[in-house]
Coordinates of C-alpha atoms in Angstrom, one line a residue:
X1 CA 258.7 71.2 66.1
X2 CA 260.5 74.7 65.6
X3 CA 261.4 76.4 68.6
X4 CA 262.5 80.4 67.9
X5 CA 266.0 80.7 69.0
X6 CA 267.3 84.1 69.2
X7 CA 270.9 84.5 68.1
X8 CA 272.0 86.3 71.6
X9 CA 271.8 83.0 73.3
X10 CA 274.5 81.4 70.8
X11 CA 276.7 84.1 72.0
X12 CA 275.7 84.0 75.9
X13 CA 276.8 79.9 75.3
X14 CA 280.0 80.8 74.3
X15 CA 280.4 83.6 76.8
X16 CA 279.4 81.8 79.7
X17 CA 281.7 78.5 78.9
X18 CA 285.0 81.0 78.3
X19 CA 283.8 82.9 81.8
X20 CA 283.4 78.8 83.1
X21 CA 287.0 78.3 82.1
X22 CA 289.0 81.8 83.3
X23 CA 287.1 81.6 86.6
X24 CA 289.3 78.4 87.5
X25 CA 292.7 80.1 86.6
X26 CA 291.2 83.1 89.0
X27 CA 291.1 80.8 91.8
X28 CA 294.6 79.1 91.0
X29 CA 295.9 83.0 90.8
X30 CA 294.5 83.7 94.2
X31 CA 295.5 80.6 95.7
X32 CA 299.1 81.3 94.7
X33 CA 298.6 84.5 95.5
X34 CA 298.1 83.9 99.1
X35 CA 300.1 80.6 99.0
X36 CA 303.1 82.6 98.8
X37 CA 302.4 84.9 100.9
X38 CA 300.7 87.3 99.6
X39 CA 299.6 90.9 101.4
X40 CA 295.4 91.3 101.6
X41 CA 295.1 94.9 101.5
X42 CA 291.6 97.3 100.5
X43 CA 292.6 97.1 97.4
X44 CA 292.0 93.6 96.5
X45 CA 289.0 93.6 97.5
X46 CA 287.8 95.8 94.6
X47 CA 289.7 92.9 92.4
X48 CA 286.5 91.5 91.8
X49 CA 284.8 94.5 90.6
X50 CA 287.3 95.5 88.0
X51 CA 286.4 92.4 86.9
X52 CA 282.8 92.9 86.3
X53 CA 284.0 95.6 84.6
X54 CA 286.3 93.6 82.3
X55 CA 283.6 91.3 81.7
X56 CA 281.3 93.9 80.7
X57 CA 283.9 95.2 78.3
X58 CA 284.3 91.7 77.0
X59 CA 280.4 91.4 76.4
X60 CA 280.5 94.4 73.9
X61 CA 283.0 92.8 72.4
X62 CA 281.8 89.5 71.5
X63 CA 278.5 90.9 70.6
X64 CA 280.1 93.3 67.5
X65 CA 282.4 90.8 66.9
X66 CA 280.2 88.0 66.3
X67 CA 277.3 89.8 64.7
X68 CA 279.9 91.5 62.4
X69 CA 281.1 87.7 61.6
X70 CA 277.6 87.0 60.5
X71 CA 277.4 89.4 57.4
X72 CA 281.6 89.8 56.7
X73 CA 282.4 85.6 57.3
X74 CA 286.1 86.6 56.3
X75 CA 286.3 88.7 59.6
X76 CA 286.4 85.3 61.8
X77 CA 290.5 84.8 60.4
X78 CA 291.1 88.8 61.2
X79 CA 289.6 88.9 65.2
X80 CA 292.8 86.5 66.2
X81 CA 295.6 88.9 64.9
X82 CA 293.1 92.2 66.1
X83 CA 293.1 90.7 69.8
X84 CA 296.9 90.2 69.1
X85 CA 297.5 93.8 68.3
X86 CA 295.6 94.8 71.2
X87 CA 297.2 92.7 74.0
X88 CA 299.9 94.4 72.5
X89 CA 298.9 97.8 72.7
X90 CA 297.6 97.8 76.2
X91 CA 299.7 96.6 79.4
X92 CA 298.1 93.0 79.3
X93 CA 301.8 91.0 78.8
X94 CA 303.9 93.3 80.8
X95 CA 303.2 95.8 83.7
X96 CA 302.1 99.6 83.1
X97 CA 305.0 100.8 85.1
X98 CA 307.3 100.1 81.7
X99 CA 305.6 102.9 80.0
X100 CA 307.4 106.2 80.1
X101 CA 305.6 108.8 82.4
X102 CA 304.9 111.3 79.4
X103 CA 303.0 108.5 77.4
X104 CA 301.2 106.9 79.7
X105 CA 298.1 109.0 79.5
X106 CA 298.0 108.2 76.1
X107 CA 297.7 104.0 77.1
X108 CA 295.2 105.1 79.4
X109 CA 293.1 106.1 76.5
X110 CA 292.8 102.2 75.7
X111 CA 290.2 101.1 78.0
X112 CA 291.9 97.2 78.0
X113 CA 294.5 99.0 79.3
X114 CA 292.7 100.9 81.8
X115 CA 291.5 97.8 83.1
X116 CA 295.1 95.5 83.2
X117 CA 296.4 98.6 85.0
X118 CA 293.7 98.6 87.5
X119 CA 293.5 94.9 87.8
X120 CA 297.9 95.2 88.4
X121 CA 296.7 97.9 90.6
X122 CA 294.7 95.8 93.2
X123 CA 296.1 92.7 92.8
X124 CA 299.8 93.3 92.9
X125 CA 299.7 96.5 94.9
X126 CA 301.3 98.8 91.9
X127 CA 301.7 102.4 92.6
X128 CA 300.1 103.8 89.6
X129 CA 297.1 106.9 89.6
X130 CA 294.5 105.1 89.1
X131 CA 292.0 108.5 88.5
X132 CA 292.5 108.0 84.3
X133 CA 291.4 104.6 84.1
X134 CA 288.5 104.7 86.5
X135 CA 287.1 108.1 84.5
X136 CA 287.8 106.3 81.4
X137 CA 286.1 102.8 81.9
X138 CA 283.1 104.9 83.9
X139 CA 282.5 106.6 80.4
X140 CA 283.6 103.5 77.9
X141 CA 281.8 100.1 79.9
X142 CA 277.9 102.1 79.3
X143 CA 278.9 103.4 75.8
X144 CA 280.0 99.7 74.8
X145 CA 277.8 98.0 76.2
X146 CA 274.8 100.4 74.6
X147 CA 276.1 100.3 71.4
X148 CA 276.7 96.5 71.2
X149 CA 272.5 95.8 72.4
X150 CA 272.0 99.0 69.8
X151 CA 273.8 97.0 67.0
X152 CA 272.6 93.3 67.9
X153 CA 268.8 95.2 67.8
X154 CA 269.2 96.6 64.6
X155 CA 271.0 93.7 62.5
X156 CA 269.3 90.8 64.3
X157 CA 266.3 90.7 62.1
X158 CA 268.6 90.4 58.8
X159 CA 270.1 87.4 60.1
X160 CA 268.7 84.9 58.6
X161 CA 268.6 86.8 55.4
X162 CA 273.0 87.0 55.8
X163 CA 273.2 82.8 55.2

């Protein structure tokens, strides 16, 4: 008995257990969130859709990265230092407010960044413009997300070919 698996659903598995896992530190974030006394404002209530957004980003992602894995094996020991250098580059670790004013725009460029800062935006109440990132993410999150179904389309049938 052979059943035809498409590769996408390798991919979704390993997606949807990582989403499994982050959505129970969401809900300890809330809860400490409001535990100490936290301020519910409009703002948090668009929390959860910058982080559709995020996971949408993160979707793209995993799709070139793990197709690229397929046919350049030896990229699997680069992505860990490549997601270093980008926590590193956007305002994941520390708060976009420590950027200087004049440079800022330029971070905004980074869509991860757009997202941290809008996520530190509703959730912590940061008074940051928050124009940039929405125009940028608005533009990046469909272009991603195309090209990562456009790439997966076009390399899927060589996969079996790349063992």
């Amino acid at each position: 008995l052979q059943v035809k698996l498409e590769p996408i659903v390798l991919i979704a598995a390993g997606y949807y257990r990582a989403i499994r896992l982050s959505f129970i530190n969401v809900i300890i974030a809330l809860s400490g969130f409001f535990l100490l006394g936290g301020e519910v404002t409009s703002r948090l209530f668009l929390y959860p859709i910058i982080l559709i957004a995020w996971l949408c980003l993160l979707w793209s992602i995993a799709i070139f990265m793990a197709v690229s894995a397929v046919y350049l094996r030896d990229l699997e020991r680069l992505y860990p230092i490549v997601i270093q250098v980008c926590m590193y580059l956007s305002a994941v670790i520390y708060s976009v407010l420590f950027y200087p004013q004049n440079y800022k725009w330029i971070l905004m460029l980074n869509p991860i960044a757009c997202i941290f800062a809008l996520l530190q935006w509703s959730f912590l109440g940061l008074d940051i413009s928050i124009m940039q990132p929405l125009i940028v993410l608005a533009i990046f999150v469909p272009l991603s997300l195309m090209g990562a179904e456009a790439f997966y389309l076009r390399t899927r049938q060589n996969f079996t070919k790349a063992f």
